Every structure is written in C-alpha cells, then in structure tokens.
Coordinates of C-alpha atoms (C1' of nucleotides) in Angstrom, one line a residue:
Chain A
X671 CA 13.5 30.5 19.4
X672 CA 14.0 30.5 16.1
X673 CA 12.6 32.8 13.3
X674 CA 10.9 30.7 9.8
X675 CA 12.7 33.4 7.6
X676 CA 15.7 32.0 8.5
X677 CA 15.2 28.2 8.7
X678 CA 16.9 26.6 6.1
X679 CA 14.2 23.0 6.8
X680 CA 11.7 25.6 5.0
X681 CA 13.9 24.7 1.5
X682 CA 12.6 20.9 2.1
X683 CA 9.4 21.8 2.3
X684 CA 6.3 23.4 1.1
X685 CA 6.8 25.9 3.4
X686 CA 9.3 27.6 0.9
X687 CA 6.7 28.6 -1.3
X688 CA 5.1 31.1 1.3
X689 CA 5.9 35.3 1.0
X690 CA 7.3 37.0 3.4
X691 CA 3.9 37.9 5.7
X692 CA 2.6 34.7 5.1
X693 CA 5.9 33.6 7.2
X694 CA 5.8 36.1 9.3
X695 CA 2.4 34.7 10.9
X696 CA 3.4 30.9 10.8
X697 CA 6.5 32.2 12.4
X698 CA 4.9 34.1 14.9
X699 CA 2.0 31.5 16.3
X700 CA 4.5 28.5 16.1
X701 CA 5.8 26.8 19.4
X702 CA 8.6 24.5 18.8
X703 CA 8.9 21.0 20.7
X704 CA 11.8 18.3 22.1
X705 CA 10.4 15.0 22.2
X706 CA 12.4 11.9 23.4
X707 CA 12.4 8.5 21.5
X708 CA 9.0 6.3 21.6
X709 CA 6.9 10.1 22.3
X710 CA 3.8 10.2 20.5
X711 CA 3.2 13.2 18.5
X712 CA 0.1 12.5 17.6
X713 CA -2.3 9.2 17.7
X714 CA -4.3 7.4 15.2
X715 CA -8.1 9.3 15.4
X716 CA -6.6 12.7 17.0
X717 CA -8.3 15.9 16.0
X718 CA -4.7 17.9 14.5
X719 CA -5.1 21.7 15.0
X720 CA -1.6 22.2 13.4
X721 CA 0.8 20.7 11.8
X722 CA 4.3 19.6 12.6
X723 CA 7.0 20.6 10.5
X724 CA 10.2 18.3 11.4
X725 CA 13.7 19.8 12.7
X726 CA 15.1 16.6 13.3
X727 CA 15.6 13.3 14.0
X728 CA 13.0 10.3 12.7
X729 CA 9.6 10.0 12.9
X730 CA 7.1 6.7 12.7
X731 CA 4.0 6.6 11.0
X732 CA 2.0 4.0 11.5
X733 CA -1.5 2.3 11.9
X734 CA -2.8 -0.5 13.6
X735 CA -4.8 -2.9 12.0
X736 CA -7.6 -4.5 14.0
X737 CA -5.8 -7.8 14.1
X738 CA -3.1 -5.9 17.1
X739 CA -0.2 -5.4 14.7
X740 CA 1.5 -2.1 13.6
X741 CA 2.4 -1.2 10.4
X742 CA 4.9 1.5 10.0
X743 CA 3.4 3.5 6.5
X744 CA 6.1 6.4 6.4
X745 CA 9.2 7.0 7.9
X746 CA 9.3 11.2 8.1
X747 CA 13.3 12.6 8.5
X748 CA 13.7 16.5 8.7
X749 CA 11.7 18.5 6.7
X750 CA 8.5 16.4 6.5
X751 CA 5.2 18.0 7.2
X752 CA 3.6 15.8 9.5
X753 CA -0.4 16.1 9.3
X754 CA -0.3 17.9 6.7
X755 CA -3.1 15.2 5.1
X756 CA -5.7 15.4 8.0
X757 CA -5.6 19.3 8.0
X758 CA -6.2 19.5 4.6
X759 CA -9.5 16.7 4.2
X760 CA -10.4 18.5 7.5
X761 CA -10.6 14.4 9.0
X762 CA -8.7 13.4 12.1
X763 CA -5.7 11.7 11.9
X764 CA -5.3 8.5 9.8
X765 CA -2.0 7.6 11.2
X766 CA -0.1 7.7 14.6
X767 CA 3.6 9.9 15.0
X768 CA 5.8 8.7 17.2
X769 CA 9.7 9.5 17.5
X770 CA 11.7 6.9 16.6
X771 CA 14.8 8.6 18.2
X772 CA 15.2 12.0 20.0
X773 CA 13.1 14.8 17.8
X774 CA 12.6 18.8 17.3
X775 CA 9.3 19.6 15.9
X776 CA 7.7 22.8 15.1
X777 CA 3.7 22.9 15.6
X778 CA 2.4 25.2 13.5
X779 CA -1.6 26.0 14.1
X780 CA -3.7 25.0 11.2
X781 CA -4.7 28.8 10.7
X782 CA -2.0 29.7 9.0
X783 CA -1.6 27.0 7.2
X784 CA -5.4 26.9 5.9
X785 CA -5.8 30.1 4.8
X786 CA -2.3 30.5 3.5
X787 CA -3.8 27.6 0.8
X788 CA -6.9 29.2 0.1
X789 CA -4.5 32.8 -0.7
X790 CA -1.5 31.5 -2.5
X791 CA -1.8 29.3 -5.1
X792 CA 1.8 28.7 -5.3
X793 CA 2.4 27.5 -1.9
X794 CA -1.2 25.3 -2.6
X795 CA 0.6 23.5 -5.6
X796 CA 3.7 23.8 -3.4
X797 CA 1.8 21.6 -1.1
X798 CA -0.5 19.8 -3.6
X799 CA 3.2 18.8 -5.7
X800 CA 4.3 17.1 -2.0
X801 CA 1.4 15.1 -1.4
X802 CA 1.0 13.8 -5.1
X803 CA 4.6 12.7 -4.5
X804 CA 3.7 11.0 -1.6
X805 CA 0.5 9.5 -3.1
X806 CA 3.5 8.1 -5.2
X807 CA 5.6 6.7 -3.1
X808 CA 2.4 4.9 -1.7
X809 CA 1.2 3.4 -4.8
X810 CA 4.7 2.0 -5.0
X811 CA 4.5 0.6 -1.6
X812 CA 1.3 -1.4 -2.4
X813 CA 3.3 -3.5 -5.0
X814 CA 6.2 -3.8 -3.3
X815 CA 4.2 -5.3 -0.3
X816 CA 1.5 -7.8 -2.2
X817 CA 4.9 -8.5 -5.0
X818 CA 7.3 -9.3 -3.2
X819 CA 8.5 -11.9 -0.6
X820 CA 9.6 -10.6 2.9
X821 CA 12.9 -11.4 1.9
X822 CA 13.0 -9.1 -0.9
X823 CA 11.6 -6.4 0.9
X824 CA 13.6 -6.3 3.8
X825 CA 17.0 -6.4 1.4
X826 CA 15.2 -2.9 0.4
X827 CA 14.5 -1.6 3.6
X828 CA 18.0 -1.9 4.3
X829 CA 19.0 -0.4 0.9
X830 CA 16.2 2.4 1.5
X831 CA 17.1 3.1 5.2
X832 CA 20.8 3.7 3.7
X833 CA 19.9 5.6 0.8
X834 CA 17.8 7.9 3.0
X835 CA 19.2 8.3 6.6
X836 CA 22.6 7.5 4.9
X837 CA 25.5 5.7 7.4
X838 CA 27.5 6.7 10.3
X839 CA 31.5 7.4 10.9
X840 CA 31.8 3.8 11.1
X841 CA 29.4 3.0 8.2
X842 CA 26.5 1.5 10.6
X843 CA 23.3 2.7 9.0
X844 CA 22.8 6.3 10.8
X845 CA 18.8 5.4 11.7
X846 CA 18.6 2.0 14.0
X847 CA 15.4 0.4 13.8
X848 CA 14.4 -2.1 16.1
X849 CA 13.7 -5.9 14.5
X850 CA 10.1 -5.3 15.4
X851 CA 9.9 -1.6 13.5
X852 CA 12.1 -3.6 10.8
X853 CA 8.9 -5.9 10.3
X854 CA 6.4 -3.1 11.1
X855 CA 8.1 -1.3 8.3
X856 CA 7.8 -4.1 5.8
X857 CA 4.4 -6.2 7.2
X858 CA 6.2 -9.2 8.8
X859 CA 6.4 -11.3 12.2
X860 CA 9.0 -10.1 14.2
X861 CA 10.3 -13.3 14.2
X862 CA 10.4 -13.8 10.3
X863 CA 12.5 -10.2 10.1
X864 CA 14.9 -11.7 12.9
X865 CA 15.4 -15.0 10.9
X866 CA 16.0 -13.2 7.5
X867 CA 18.7 -10.5 9.1
X868 CA 20.5 -13.5 10.8
X869 CA 20.5 -15.0 7.4
X870 CA 21.6 -11.7 6.1
X871 CA 24.3 -11.4 8.6
X872 CA 25.3 -15.5 7.5
X873 CA 25.2 -14.5 3.8
X874 CA 28.1 -11.2 4.7
X875 CA 25.2 -9.1 3.0
X876 CA 24.7 -7.0 6.1
X877 CA 27.1 -7.0 9.4
X878 CA 25.9 -6.0 13.1
X879 CA 27.0 -5.1 15.9
X880 CA 24.0 -4.9 18.8
X881 CA 21.0 -3.3 17.2
X882 CA 23.6 -1.2 14.7
X883 CA 23.4 -2.2 11.0
X884 CA 25.8 -1.5 8.1
X885 CA 25.9 -3.2 4.4
X886 CA 28.4 -5.2 4.0
X887 CA 27.8 -5.9 0.2
X888 CA 25.2 -3.2 -1.2
X889 CA 25.2 -5.4 -4.6
X890 CA 24.4 -9.0 -2.9
X891 CA 21.7 -6.8 -0.9
X892 CA 20.2 -5.3 -4.3
X893 CA 20.1 -8.2 -6.4
X894 CA 18.0 -10.4 -2.9
X895 CA 15.7 -6.8 -3.3
X896 CA 15.4 -7.8 -7.4
X897 CA 14.1 -11.1 -6.2
X898 CA 18.0 -12.4 -7.6
Chain B
X176 CA -20.2 17.2 -27.7
X177 CA -21.8 18.5 -24.3
X178 CA -20.3 21.4 -22.6
X179 CA -18.2 20.7 -19.7
X180 CA -20.7 23.4 -17.6
X181 CA -24.3 21.0 -18.4
X182 CA -21.6 18.1 -17.4
X183 CA -23.0 16.8 -13.5
X184 CA -20.1 14.6 -13.3
X185 CA -18.4 17.8 -12.5
X186 CA -19.8 18.0 -9.9
X187 CA -17.7 14.6 -8.6
X188 CA -14.4 15.6 -8.8
X189 CA -12.3 18.9 -9.0
X190 CA -13.7 21.2 -12.1
X191 CA -16.7 21.8 -9.8
X192 CA -14.0 24.3 -7.8
X193 CA -13.6 26.2 -11.7
X194 CA -15.4 29.1 -12.4
X195 CA -16.9 30.0 -15.7
X196 CA -14.2 31.0 -18.1
X197 CA -11.6 28.5 -16.9
X198 CA -14.4 25.4 -17.5
X199 CA -15.0 27.0 -21.1
X200 CA -11.5 26.8 -21.7
X201 CA -11.2 23.4 -20.7
X202 CA -14.8 22.3 -22.5
X203 CA -13.2 24.3 -25.6
X204 CA -10.3 21.9 -25.8
X205 CA -11.3 18.7 -24.2
X206 CA -11.7 15.8 -26.2
X207 CA -14.0 13.0 -25.8
X208 CA -13.3 9.3 -26.3
X209 CA -15.0 6.6 -26.3
X210 CA -12.7 2.9 -25.3
X211 CA -13.7 -0.5 -25.6
X212 CA -13.5 -3.0 -22.5
X213 CA -9.4 -4.1 -22.3
X214 CA -8.2 -0.8 -24.2
X215 CA -5.5 1.1 -22.6
X216 CA -6.2 4.7 -21.4
X217 CA -2.3 5.0 -20.7
X218 CA 0.8 3.4 -19.8
X219 CA 3.3 3.2 -17.0
X220 CA 6.0 5.8 -17.8
X221 CA 3.6 7.5 -20.7
X222 CA 4.2 11.1 -20.7
X223 CA 0.6 12.7 -20.1
X224 CA 0.1 15.6 -21.7
X225 CA -3.3 16.0 -20.3
X226 CA -6.1 14.2 -17.9
X227 CA -8.7 12.4 -18.3
X228 CA -12.1 12.7 -16.8
X229 CA -14.4 9.5 -16.4
X230 CA -17.6 10.2 -18.0
X231 CA -18.9 6.3 -17.7
X232 CA -17.3 2.6 -17.1
X233 CA -14.7 1.8 -15.1
X234 CA -11.0 1.7 -15.4
X235 CA -8.5 -0.2 -13.1
X236 CA -5.3 1.2 -12.8
X237 CA -2.4 -0.9 -12.4
X238 CA 1.4 -1.6 -12.2
X239 CA 3.4 -4.0 -13.3
X240 CA 5.8 -5.4 -10.4
X241 CA 9.3 -7.0 -11.7
X242 CA 8.0 -10.5 -11.2
X243 CA 5.6 -9.9 -14.3
X244 CA 2.6 -9.7 -12.4
X245 CA 0.0 -6.6 -12.4
X246 CA -1.0 -4.8 -9.3
X247 CA -4.1 -3.6 -9.6
X248 CA -3.7 0.1 -7.1
X249 CA -7.5 1.6 -7.5
X250 CA -10.5 1.2 -9.9
X251 CA -11.4 4.4 -11.1
X252 CA -15.0 5.3 -12.0
X253 CA -17.9 8.5 -13.1
X254 CA -16.6 11.4 -12.1
X255 CA -12.8 10.2 -11.5
X256 CA -10.5 12.5 -13.4
X257 CA -7.3 9.8 -14.3
X258 CA -3.3 11.4 -14.5
X259 CA -4.2 14.0 -12.4
X260 CA -1.1 13.3 -10.2
X261 CA 1.6 12.7 -12.9
X262 CA 0.0 16.5 -14.6
X263 CA 0.6 18.0 -11.3
X264 CA 4.3 16.2 -10.2
X265 CA 5.6 16.4 -14.6
X266 CA 6.9 13.2 -14.0
X267 CA 5.7 10.0 -16.5
X268 CA 3.0 8.2 -15.4
X269 CA 3.7 5.9 -12.7
X270 CA 0.4 3.6 -13.5
X271 CA -1.6 1.9 -16.6
X272 CA -5.0 3.2 -16.5
X273 CA -7.2 0.4 -18.5
X274 CA -10.6 0.0 -19.1
X275 CA -12.1 -2.8 -17.6
X276 CA -15.5 -2.2 -19.2
X277 CA -16.5 0.1 -22.4
X278 CA -15.5 3.9 -21.1
X279 CA -16.3 7.3 -22.1
X280 CA -13.4 9.8 -21.1
X281 CA -12.8 13.2 -21.7
X282 CA -9.3 14.2 -22.5
X283 CA -8.4 17.6 -20.9
X284 CA -5.3 19.2 -21.7
X285 CA -2.9 19.7 -19.3
X286 CA -2.5 23.6 -20.1
X287 CA -5.9 24.3 -18.8
X288 CA -5.6 21.9 -15.9
X289 CA -2.1 23.8 -15.0
X290 CA -2.8 27.2 -15.6
X291 CA -5.8 26.7 -13.0
X292 CA -3.9 25.4 -10.7
X293 CA -1.7 28.3 -10.0
X294 CA -4.0 31.1 -10.6
X295 CA -7.2 29.8 -8.5
X296 CA -6.7 28.4 -5.2
X297 CA -10.2 27.4 -5.0
X298 CA -9.1 25.1 -7.8
X299 CA -5.6 24.3 -6.2
X300 CA -6.7 23.6 -3.2
X301 CA -10.4 21.7 -4.5
X302 CA -7.5 19.1 -6.1
X303 CA -5.3 19.2 -3.3
X304 CA -8.3 17.7 -1.2
X305 CA -9.2 14.8 -3.7
X306 CA -5.4 13.8 -3.9
X307 CA -4.9 14.4 -0.1
X308 CA -8.0 11.6 -0.1
X309 CA -6.6 9.1 -2.4
X310 CA -3.8 9.1 -0.3
X311 CA -5.5 7.8 3.1
X312 CA -7.1 5.6 1.1
X313 CA -3.8 4.1 -0.4
X314 CA -2.1 4.6 3.4
X315 CA -4.8 2.3 4.5
X316 CA -4.7 0.2 1.2
X317 CA -1.0 -0.6 2.4
X318 CA -2.1 -1.9 6.0
X319 CA -5.2 -3.9 5.0
X320 CA -2.2 -5.5 1.7
X321 CA 0.3 -6.3 5.0
X322 CA -1.8 -7.1 7.8
X323 CA -5.2 -9.0 6.4
X324 CA -5.1 -12.8 5.0
X325 CA -5.7 -13.2 1.1
X326 CA -9.5 -14.7 2.5
X327 CA -9.4 -11.9 4.4
X328 CA -8.6 -9.1 1.7
X329 CA -11.0 -10.6 -0.6
X330 CA -13.8 -10.7 1.5
X331 CA -13.4 -7.5 1.7
X332 CA -13.1 -6.8 -1.9
X333 CA -16.4 -7.8 -2.7
X334 CA -18.0 -5.5 0.0
X335 CA -16.2 -3.0 -1.9
X336 CA -17.5 -3.8 -4.7
X337 CA -20.6 -3.3 -3.7
X338 CA -20.4 -0.6 -2.0
X339 CA -18.9 1.6 -4.3
X340 CA -20.3 -0.3 -8.2
X341 CA -23.6 -1.1 -6.7
X342 CA -26.1 -4.3 -7.5
X343 CA -27.8 -4.9 -11.1
X344 CA -31.9 -5.5 -11.0
X345 CA -30.9 -9.2 -10.2
X346 CA -28.7 -8.3 -7.2
X347 CA -25.3 -9.2 -8.8
X348 CA -22.8 -7.0 -8.0
X349 CA -22.8 -4.1 -10.8
X350 CA -18.8 -4.6 -11.8
X351 CA -18.1 -7.5 -13.0
X352 CA -14.2 -8.3 -13.0
X353 CA -12.5 -11.4 -13.8
X354 CA -11.0 -13.9 -11.3
X355 CA -7.5 -12.8 -12.1
X356 CA -8.7 -9.1 -11.6
X357 CA -9.5 -10.0 -8.7
X358 CA -6.5 -11.3 -7.7
X359 CA -4.5 -8.5 -8.8
X360 CA -7.1 -6.1 -6.5
X361 CA -5.8 -8.0 -3.8
X362 CA -2.7 -9.4 -4.6
X363 CA -2.6 -13.1 -4.6
X364 CA -2.2 -15.5 -7.3
X365 CA -5.4 -16.2 -9.6
X366 CA -5.7 -20.0 -8.9
X367 CA -5.5 -19.0 -4.7
X368 CA -8.2 -16.3 -5.2
X369 CA -10.2 -18.9 -7.6
X370 CA -10.1 -21.4 -5.1
X371 CA -11.0 -19.0 -2.4
X372 CA -14.4 -17.5 -4.2
X373 CA -15.1 -21.3 -4.9
X374 CA -14.9 -22.0 -0.8
X375 CA -17.3 -18.1 -0.6
X376 CA -19.7 -20.2 -2.8
X377 CA -19.8 -23.4 -0.6
X378 CA -20.8 -21.5 2.7
X379 CA -22.9 -19.8 1.0
X380 CA -21.4 -15.9 1.3
X381 CA -21.6 -16.1 -2.3
X382 CA -23.2 -16.8 -5.4
X383 CA -22.2 -17.3 -8.5
X384 CA -23.5 -17.1 -12.3
X385 CA -20.7 -17.7 -14.6
X386 CA -18.8 -14.4 -13.7
X387 CA -21.4 -12.6 -12.0
X388 CA -21.5 -12.1 -8.5
X389 CA -23.8 -11.6 -5.5
X390 CA -23.2 -11.2 -2.1
X391 CA -25.6 -13.7 -0.2
X392 CA -24.5 -13.9 3.1
X393 CA -22.9 -10.0 3.6
X394 CA -22.5 -10.3 7.5
X395 CA -20.9 -13.2 6.8
X396 CA -18.7 -12.0 4.5
X397 CA -18.2 -8.6 6.8
X398 CA -17.0 -11.5 9.7
X399 CA -14.5 -13.2 7.6
X400 CA -13.5 -9.8 6.2
X401 CA -12.7 -8.6 10.1
X402 CA -11.7 -12.2 10.6
X403 CA -14.1 -13.8 13.1
Chain C
dG659 C1' 27.8 -2.9 38.6
dG660 C1' 23.7 -5.8 39.8
dA661 C1' 18.4 -7.3 38.8
dA662 C1' 15.2 -6.6 35.7
dA663 C1' 13.4 -5.4 31.6
dA664 C1' 13.1 -5.7 27.2
dA665 C1' 15.1 -7.1 23.1
dA666 C1' 17.1 -10.3 20.3
dC667 C1' 17.1 -15.4 18.7
dT668 C1' 16.0 -20.4 18.0
dG669 C1' 13.8 -24.1 17.1
dA670 C1' 9.9 -27.1 15.8
dC671 C1' 5.1 -27.0 13.7
dA672 C1' 1.3 -25.4 11.4
dA673 C1' -1.0 -22.1 8.5
dT674 C1' -0.9 -19.7 4.3
dT675 C1' 0.1 -19.3 -0.2
dG676 C1' 2.6 -20.1 -4.7
dT677 C1' 3.7 -23.2 -8.4
dC678 C1' 2.7 -26.4 -11.8
dA679 C1' -0.3 -29.6 -14.3
dT680 C1' -4.2 -30.8 -15.7
dG681 C1' -9.0 -30.9 -17.0
dT682 C1' -13.5 -28.4 -17.8
dT683 C1' -16.9 -24.4 -18.5
dT684 C1' -17.9 -19.6 -20.8
dT685 C1' -17.2 -16.8 -23.7
dA686 C1' -16.1 -14.7 -28.0
dG687 C1' -16.2 -14.3 -33.2
dA688 C1' -15.9 -16.6 -38.1
Chain D
dT211 C1' -23.7 -22.4 -34.8
dC212 C1' -19.5 -24.3 -34.2
dT213 C1' -14.9 -23.8 -32.4
dA214 C1' -10.9 -21.5 -30.8
dA215 C1' -9.0 -19.3 -26.7
dA216 C1' -9.8 -17.6 -22.4
dA217 C1' -11.5 -18.3 -17.7
dC218 C1' -12.8 -20.9 -14.5
dA219 C1' -11.3 -24.6 -11.4
dT220 C1' -9.1 -28.3 -8.7
dG221 C1' -5.4 -31.5 -7.1
dA222 C1' -0.8 -32.1 -6.0
dC223 C1' 3.2 -30.8 -3.4
dA224 C1' 6.5 -27.2 -2.4
dA225 C1' 7.9 -22.7 -0.4
dT226 C1' 7.2 -18.9 2.5
dT227 C1' 5.1 -17.1 6.5
dG228 C1' 3.3 -16.6 10.9
dT229 C1' 3.1 -18.6 15.6
dC230 C1' 4.6 -20.5 20.2
dA231 C1' 7.0 -21.9 23.4
dG232 C1' 11.2 -21.2 24.5
dT233 C1' 16.3 -19.2 25.7
dT234 C1' 20.0 -15.8 25.2
dT235 C1' 21.6 -11.2 25.0
dT236 C1' 21.5 -6.4 25.6
dT237 C1' 19.5 -2.8 27.7
dT238 C1' 18.1 0.4 31.0
dC239 C1' 17.6 2.0 35.5
dC240 C1' 18.4 1.7 40.4

DNA sequence: GGAAAAAACTGACAATTGTCATGTTTTAGA
DNA sequence: TCTAAAACATGACAATTGTCAGTTTTTTCC
C-alpha cells in the first residue's frame, strides 16, 4: 500500500496543504479500494464516515429526482475528493457516487480530515478554495441548464469531455459515456440525446464508432454550443 | 454607526466565529451602505475588494446568459454575506448582486476577512460550512432545473418565498418579485411565467392583488410542485 | 460462437415552452 | 392628478422536447 506522503494525486487536491504529521495520520488510517464500472461508492442519503480520494478512473455524482430520473451533477476524476461536503456539514450524502469505469479510490476516515480542518488553517482554507470553486461551477451549470437548449448543452458536454478527459491515441474521447449518461448530464430524455447525437454525426461535427465518440469539427461544435 | 460586536445579524453568518479582536478590526474598517431597489451592489466580472454583509432587504444574485437573459441563482437576505466566494478564490465576481428592494449592507474590506481565514481555523471552518451548504443548495437547484417542469418550478418558487421570507400581516408574501424576476428565478420566459401564474390564480392556488401574491391553497401548490 | 440482455436508434405523436404581436393595467414621477 | 413608462396579460403560432412503441445493433457472458 502506497504512502500518501509520496502520492502525486495529492498535489491536485486540498491534501497538499497538510503537513507531515497530518499526512502520516491520513496515510495510517486510509484504506484503498478498487471499484468496477457501475459499482456504488456511496449513495444519496448515506451517512459518510470519511471521504474518498480518487486515484484513478471516473465517478459520476448524481441525484435521483422525484420523477425517477437521475441527474448527473458532476464527473469526478483523479484528484477529486468525494464526500467532502457532507463530512463538513455533517449531513448525509446529497448525491450518489457511482463508478463510470474501473476506479481506484482511497477512503480516508473523517476524523483525520475534521481534526486537521480545526487545527490547520492552511488546510481549511485550501479546502475552502476547492469548495468555493465547485460552487462557482455549480452556479454556471444552473445558468446553462436553464438558459441553453438541449442541443447546445450536448455540444458543450462533448467539448467538456474533451478538455477535461482528453482523447485516446485514435482521437476518440478518452471518457466514454453511454447515451443515457450523456442525457443525464445535460438533463434531457435519452431519446432526445440520441437524436441530437445522430444529428451531430450527420452534420460531421462528431464521428462515432460504437459508443466511442470523436470530435470531428471542434469549431462547428463550439458554434452549436454558443447558439450560432 | 453600529459596532459589529453588537450586531445581531452576525449570529446568522460566519462572522460569529470571529473573536473579539478580529471583530473589532472588521468593525473599524467596515462601511455601511444603503441601496435603493434596483441598485447594483456589484456586477459580474467586477473585482471585489471585500464582502457585503446584508443587514436588511433582499438581493438577487444573477448571471447574464449569452442569449441575453438573466438567470437568478439565489436570493440573499439578512445575514447573507455576498462576494465571499470571489474573495476566497481571488477571482472576479461570477454573479451580479442587485437590490430587489431597499437594502442596508455593510462592506467589509477583504483583508480583515482573508487574514482571519488564515489565522483562525474556527472562522475558516465556519465559512467552509456556509459555502458547503450553498453548494448543496446549488446542486439541488441543478436537479430541479433539469428535471422539473416550469409549472412545478413556479409552484416551488412560491413555497420557497413563503418559507424563506414569510408573509405580511395580510397574508401576502413578504417578498414581492416582478413576474420577470420570477421567470428569471425558475429559468423560463416571462410570458410563460405570467401564463402559469394566471392559471394558478384560476385554480385558486394563489391570489394576487397587483404584484402582491398570497398563497391560497398551500397543499394544492405543494401537489403541483411534486408533480401530482 | 451464440443466446440473451442491454444499449442504441427511429418514427409518430403529444405536451411543453418560447416567440411575437398586441392590448390592458399598474406604477412612478412630474 | 395626469401621463408616460413599465409591468402584466393574452392570443396565435412555431419550435423544442418528451413519450411511447417499436426495431436494430452492440455487448455480455455462458
């Protein structure tokens, strides 16, 4: 089992503001878990006894709406710390976290986090910065959701996937989502998403091989996203 | 000019975690401002040199979407601290803050906030709790926006206004919003909002006298909000 | 490799929502 | 109090999006 002190992932999240002893404590109490695609890290309403630091793979953070549809609020990848918010506010989880592909995560019991928050202002401020950034992103999502058409949001989603997860060696988006997941990200019916994706293919904006999608005309997609 | 040490508003926000000296510093550097309905506290893209503590009145926090429509992300009332997020992340404001009715706010230069964040973990954690709570609310708004109909969201908006701002002595909602503002809260066209509000009146769910609105059938409104 | 299951896709249609045009009422200010 | 401006309201129609009912393709796993 690796030591947090040597973990490069830490540079991407708030744990980098911990000092040596604090980090040692985290390292001594953490446990590493491997999850297969589709497995649940935690569910809406679960009481969380710690946070999950994502070492590899991607998780979708989603919430079930009363009408039975899932809304994906965020995709979390390497470096993300899941469950942080719930641990801070001492509430049950507001979102579910489900593995989109195979994942490796470290579970860190909450005491190590909470105690450090209360004693090390650098760490508290660093966590604060991250959560504040998440809040800004969430506000932007609210605006997108309510002011853009489904077509625009799907175009944006592809651009988002490219800029955040990159492409594989063949130029396909490195993160492959099912049509249903894409629909749940942009908040529309699966059929609507499929229809628009087909249209994008016909227009030559993207190309697809099975579920793999590649951006074929970035500028064109951008124009659609901007409503041109 | 009042002293922060004696200000009851402080009990509602993160400033309650400040100690005597810190509070004294805030009190010595703060300035009080009075704003009329419609006045701008700060605008999207402004560089903020401090935060605004709301002593009275209500502000709408909104963002202009590329299509020229405003999306109201949040309504802030007594006790809210505006601009906190931007000061923490050292970014320009992501949202505009505009007075919905006459307001009184205290401007607190950012140094007093930032220095305390860096030195007093209690304060940092208290701010963290507030921002974390805001984040949860924002996530919930995302789900509502994307999974509920305009009718449901308008019904919810009235219930929200009642539970958060209360009623006046005649039973009307204490906070009166224009139809346009309501449309901008729920993310729809003004005409659509007007139509649905008219429908609610016909159904006896609400009654209206001019722009003042009263909830006439809470259970019925609730049913609409839940999609029954 | 083949069967079963899951995912992707398509068409037809209905419901919701947006837009534009216009009239009416309310509000604010001289 | 009167008037102009703003806000509210409504109709007609178009565009977007959702739903249902299927078919086809892809994936999974024995």
